[in-house]
Amino acid sequence: MTAMLSVCGMGLVNADGRGWDRQGCAEVGAPSENDSSLRVCRVRPESLEDPVALKKLRRADRFSKFAALSAWDAVADAGLSAADLATGTGIIVTTAWGPHGATFDFLDEILDFGDGGVSPTRFSHSVHNAAAAYVAILFGSRGPTCTLADFERPLRGGLSLASLWLREDRCRRILVTYTEESSGPMEYIAAMRRAPGAGGFVQPFNLSSDPSAVLSEGSVCLVLARPEEGRGVLDLARFDGDHPIRDVFALREHLAGLRRPVGDKT
C-alpha cells in the first residue's frame, strides 16, 4: 500500500532567503575560492537574523539555524504555536553530509590547541543530532527526535520514517527537515573531484546538467500529519529518485499541484 502523508505547513531557507516561493539558484551563485567555475549558493547572513525565532538559539551553528528557521516557518505556515508542539510532536532531521563545517572547525581547533584547548560548544555542534536538539528546544518539544544521515536519499528516508511513526500512533504530527550546508573544505573537495570539462558530479549538491558544478545550502521543513488532518496529501511514491535535491524539486512540484494551496486556512 502506498504511504500517504498530509502536509500541514512548509518552510524553506535557501540562498534566495526564506519562504516556499523562493526558487533557489541552481544556475547561479558566487564563485568558489577554490575554483572559479564552481558556483556556491550560500544562505545570506541576513536570512539568519531573526531575534524572535532564534532567541533560544543564539549560540547555534549555521547548520542548526538552517533547520530551526525552516521548522519555525513551517510551524507558522501550519497555524500552530510552540505550545501546540510541546507534546505529541516528532522531529526528524535528514541530511547527507551533516554539520561538516562545524566538524572541520572542531578538527582545526584540535590541531591548533590540542585536545584540552578545543571549544565544548564547537564539539557539540559537530554532532549530527545537534540540529534536531535545537529544533526541539525551539518549540519545547518532548516527543521523539531523530536524525537520519544518508548520502543518497535522506529526504525520502525521513518521509518514510514519519509515515511509520504516524501509523504507529507515536505522534500526532511530525516535523521533517532536509538540511545541508556548504563549507571551505566541501568547496575544495568539489573542485578536486571535478576534472576539467568532465562534468563531474558531487552529490547531493550538483544542481546543474552542464559541467559547471553548483554547491547549494539551506533547509526545507514539512509539518506532517495523517492524511485526514491536513491541507493536502503527499504521496511518497513520487520520491523514488536517486538524488535528494531532485526529491526537493519533486516535492515543490507535487505540493504546488495540491487542491488547496499553502496559506489557505479554509
Coordinates of C-alpha atoms in Angstrom, one line a residue:
M1 CA 0.0 0.0 0.0
T2 CA 1.3 3.4 -0.9
A3 CA 2.3 5.5 2.1
M4 CA 0.4 8.8 2.3
L5 CA 1.0 11.9 4.5
S6 CA -0.8 15.1 5.0
V7 CA 1.1 18.4 4.6
C8 CA 0.0 20.9 7.2
G9 CA 2.8 23.5 6.7
M10 CA 6.0 24.1 4.9
G11 CA 9.2 26.2 5.4
L12 CA 12.2 26.9 3.3
V13 CA 15.5 28.6 3.8
N14 CA 18.0 28.9 0.9
A15 CA 20.3 31.3 -0.9
D16 CA 17.3 33.4 -2.1
G17 CA 16.0 33.9 1.5
R18 CA 13.1 32.4 3.5
G19 CA 9.8 31.3 2.0
W20 CA 8.4 28.4 -0.1
D21 CA 8.1 30.8 -3.1
R22 CA 11.9 31.1 -3.2
Q23 CA 13.0 29.2 -6.3
G24 CA 16.7 28.7 -5.4
C25 CA 19.7 29.3 -7.6
A26 CA 20.5 26.2 -9.5
E27 CA 22.4 28.1 -12.2
V28 CA 23.8 31.0 -10.2
G29 CA 25.9 31.6 -7.2
A30 CA 29.2 33.2 -6.1
P31 CA 32.5 31.7 -7.4
S32 CA 34.3 29.4 -5.1
E33 CA 37.7 30.4 -3.7
N34 CA 39.0 27.0 -4.8
D35 CA 37.6 27.0 -8.4
S36 CA 36.1 29.9 -10.3
S37 CA 33.9 27.6 -12.3
L38 CA 32.4 26.2 -9.1
R39 CA 29.4 28.2 -8.1
V40 CA 28.3 28.3 -4.5
C41 CA 24.7 29.3 -3.5
R42 CA 25.2 30.4 0.2
V43 CA 22.5 31.4 2.6
R44 CA 22.9 35.1 3.2
P45 CA 23.8 36.1 6.8
E46 CA 20.7 38.4 7.0
S47 CA 18.5 35.4 6.4
L48 CA 19.7 34.0 9.7
E49 CA 19.0 37.2 11.7
D50 CA 15.7 36.5 13.4
P51 CA 15.7 37.6 17.1
V52 CA 12.3 36.1 17.7
A53 CA 12.8 32.6 16.2
L54 CA 16.4 32.3 17.3
K55 CA 16.1 33.8 20.8
K56 CA 17.0 30.4 22.4
L57 CA 19.5 29.5 19.7
R58 CA 22.0 32.4 19.8
R59 CA 25.0 30.0 20.0
A60 CA 23.7 27.6 17.4
D61 CA 25.9 26.9 14.3
R62 CA 24.7 27.7 10.8
F63 CA 23.6 24.2 10.0
S64 CA 21.3 24.1 13.1
K65 CA 19.9 27.6 12.3
F66 CA 19.0 26.5 8.8
A67 CA 17.0 23.6 10.2
A68 CA 15.5 25.7 13.0
L69 CA 14.3 28.5 10.8
S70 CA 12.8 26.3 8.2
A71 CA 10.9 24.5 11.0
W72 CA 9.8 27.8 12.6
D73 CA 8.4 28.9 9.2
A74 CA 6.7 25.6 8.6
V75 CA 5.0 25.7 12.0
A76 CA 3.8 29.2 11.4
D77 CA 2.5 28.2 8.0
A78 CA 0.6 25.4 9.7
G79 CA -1.1 27.9 12.0
L80 CA 0.5 26.3 15.1
S81 CA 2.2 27.7 18.1
A82 CA 5.1 26.4 20.2
A83 CA 2.6 25.3 22.8
D84 CA 0.9 23.1 20.2
L85 CA 4.2 21.3 19.6
A86 CA 5.2 20.7 23.3
T87 CA 3.6 17.2 23.2
G88 CA 2.6 14.8 20.5
T89 CA 5.1 16.1 18.0
G90 CA 8.1 14.2 16.5
I91 CA 11.1 15.8 14.9
I92 CA 13.2 14.2 12.1
V93 CA 16.2 16.0 10.7
T94 CA 17.6 14.4 7.5
T95 CA 20.9 15.2 5.8
A96 CA 23.5 13.8 3.5
W97 CA 26.6 15.5 5.0
G98 CA 25.5 16.9 8.3
P99 CA 27.2 19.8 10.0
H100 CA 30.6 19.2 8.4
G101 CA 31.5 22.9 8.6
A102 CA 31.4 22.7 12.4
T103 CA 33.2 19.4 12.3
F104 CA 36.1 20.7 10.3
D105 CA 36.3 23.8 12.6
F106 CA 36.5 21.4 15.6
L107 CA 39.3 19.4 14.0
D108 CA 41.2 22.6 13.2
E109 CA 41.0 23.6 16.9
I110 CA 42.4 20.2 17.9
L111 CA 45.3 20.8 15.5
D112 CA 45.9 24.3 16.8
F113 CA 45.2 24.0 20.5
G114 CA 45.3 20.3 21.3
D115 CA 42.6 18.1 22.9
G116 CA 42.4 20.3 26.0
G117 CA 42.0 23.6 24.3
V118 CA 39.0 23.0 22.0
S119 CA 35.6 24.6 22.4
P120 CA 33.0 22.3 24.0
T121 CA 30.3 24.2 22.1
R122 CA 32.0 23.6 18.8
F123 CA 32.3 19.9 19.6
S124 CA 28.6 19.7 20.4
H125 CA 27.8 21.4 17.1
S126 CA 29.8 18.7 15.2
V127 CA 27.4 16.1 16.4
H128 CA 24.8 15.2 13.7
N129 CA 21.9 15.3 16.2
A130 CA 22.6 18.8 17.4
A131 CA 20.2 20.4 14.8
A132 CA 17.4 18.1 15.9
A133 CA 18.0 19.0 19.5
Y134 CA 17.9 22.7 18.7
V135 CA 14.6 22.3 16.9
A136 CA 13.2 20.5 19.9
I137 CA 14.5 23.4 22.2
L138 CA 12.9 25.9 19.9
F139 CA 9.4 24.5 20.4
G140 CA 9.9 22.9 23.8
S141 CA 9.0 19.6 22.2
R142 CA 9.2 16.4 24.3
G143 CA 8.3 14.0 21.5
P144 CA 10.6 11.5 19.7
T145 CA 13.6 13.1 17.9
C146 CA 15.8 11.5 15.3
T147 CA 18.5 12.4 12.8
L148 CA 18.9 10.4 9.5
A149 CA 22.2 10.7 7.6
D150 CA 22.1 9.2 4.1
F151 CA 24.3 10.1 1.2
E152 CA 21.7 9.1 -1.4
R153 CA 18.1 9.7 -0.3
P154 CA 17.9 11.4 3.1
L155 CA 14.6 13.2 2.5
R156 CA 12.9 10.1 1.2
G157 CA 14.1 8.2 4.3
G158 CA 12.8 10.9 6.6
L159 CA 9.3 10.9 5.0
S160 CA 9.2 7.1 5.3
L161 CA 10.1 7.2 9.0
A162 CA 7.5 10.0 9.5
S163 CA 4.8 7.8 7.9
L164 CA 5.8 4.9 10.1
W165 CA 5.6 7.0 13.3
L166 CA 2.2 8.3 12.4
R167 CA 0.9 4.8 11.6
E168 CA 2.2 3.6 15.0
D169 CA 0.5 6.5 16.8
R170 CA 3.8 7.7 18.2
C171 CA 2.9 11.3 17.3
R172 CA 0.0 13.5 16.2
R173 CA 2.3 15.5 13.9
I174 CA 5.9 15.4 12.7
L175 CA 8.4 18.0 11.6
V176 CA 10.7 16.6 8.8
T177 CA 13.6 18.7 7.6
Y178 CA 16.2 18.2 4.9
T179 CA 19.2 20.4 5.7
E180 CA 22.6 20.8 4.0
E181 CA 25.4 23.4 4.3
S182 CA 28.5 24.3 2.3
S183 CA 31.9 25.0 3.6
G184 CA 35.5 25.7 2.6
P185 CA 36.5 22.0 2.8
M186 CA 33.5 21.0 0.8
E187 CA 34.3 23.5 -1.9
Y188 CA 37.9 22.2 -2.1
I189 CA 36.7 18.6 -2.4
A190 CA 34.2 19.6 -5.1
A191 CA 36.9 21.4 -7.0
M192 CA 39.4 18.5 -6.7
R193 CA 36.7 15.9 -7.7
R194 CA 35.8 17.8 -10.9
A195 CA 38.2 17.1 -13.8
P196 CA 38.3 20.0 -16.3
G197 CA 35.4 19.6 -18.8
A198 CA 34.4 16.2 -17.5
G199 CA 31.1 17.4 -15.9
G200 CA 31.7 15.5 -12.7
F201 CA 29.0 15.5 -10.0
V202 CA 29.4 15.9 -6.3
Q203 CA 26.1 14.7 -4.9
P204 CA 23.9 15.9 -3.3
F205 CA 24.9 19.4 -4.3
N206 CA 25.2 19.5 -8.0
L207 CA 22.0 21.0 -9.4
S208 CA 23.2 21.7 -13.0
S209 CA 23.2 19.4 -16.0
D210 CA 26.2 21.2 -17.6
P211 CA 29.8 20.7 -16.4
S212 CA 29.7 23.7 -14.1
A213 CA 29.1 22.4 -10.6
V214 CA 26.9 24.2 -8.1
L215 CA 27.0 23.8 -4.4
S216 CA 23.8 24.7 -2.6
E217 CA 22.9 25.0 1.1
G218 CA 19.7 25.5 3.1
S219 CA 16.8 23.6 4.6
V220 CA 13.3 22.6 3.8
C221 CA 10.8 21.6 6.5
L222 CA 7.4 20.0 6.4
V223 CA 4.8 19.7 9.2
L224 CA 3.2 16.3 8.5
A225 CA 0.1 14.6 9.9
R226 CA -2.3 11.8 9.0
P227 CA -3.9 12.3 5.6
E228 CA -7.3 13.4 7.1
E229 CA -5.8 16.1 9.2
G230 CA -4.0 18.4 6.8
R231 CA -4.5 20.5 3.6
G232 CA -3.1 18.2 1.0
V233 CA -1.9 14.6 0.6
L234 CA 1.7 13.8 0.0
D235 CA 2.3 10.6 -2.0
L236 CA 5.6 9.1 -1.1
A237 CA 5.7 7.1 -4.3
R238 CA 6.7 10.4 -6.0
F239 CA 10.0 10.5 -4.2
D240 CA 11.8 7.4 -5.5
G241 CA 14.6 9.3 -7.2
D242 CA 18.3 8.8 -6.6
H243 CA 19.1 12.4 -5.7
P244 CA 18.0 14.3 -2.6
I245 CA 17.9 17.6 -4.4
R246 CA 15.7 16.2 -7.1
D247 CA 13.5 15.0 -4.3
V248 CA 13.2 18.6 -3.1
F249 CA 12.3 19.8 -6.6
A250 CA 9.7 16.9 -6.9
L251 CA 8.3 17.9 -3.6
R252 CA 7.9 21.5 -4.7
E253 CA 6.2 20.5 -7.9
H254 CA 3.9 18.0 -6.1
L255 CA 2.8 20.4 -3.4
A256 CA 2.1 23.2 -6.0
G257 CA -0.5 20.9 -7.5
L258 CA -2.4 20.3 -4.3
R259 CA -6.0 21.2 -4.4
R260 CA -5.7 23.8 -1.6
P261 CA -2.6 25.9 -1.8
V262 CA -0.4 26.6 1.2
G263 CA -1.7 29.6 3.1
D264 CA -5.3 28.7 2.5
K265 CA -6.6 28.0 6.0
T266 CA -10.2 27.4 5.0

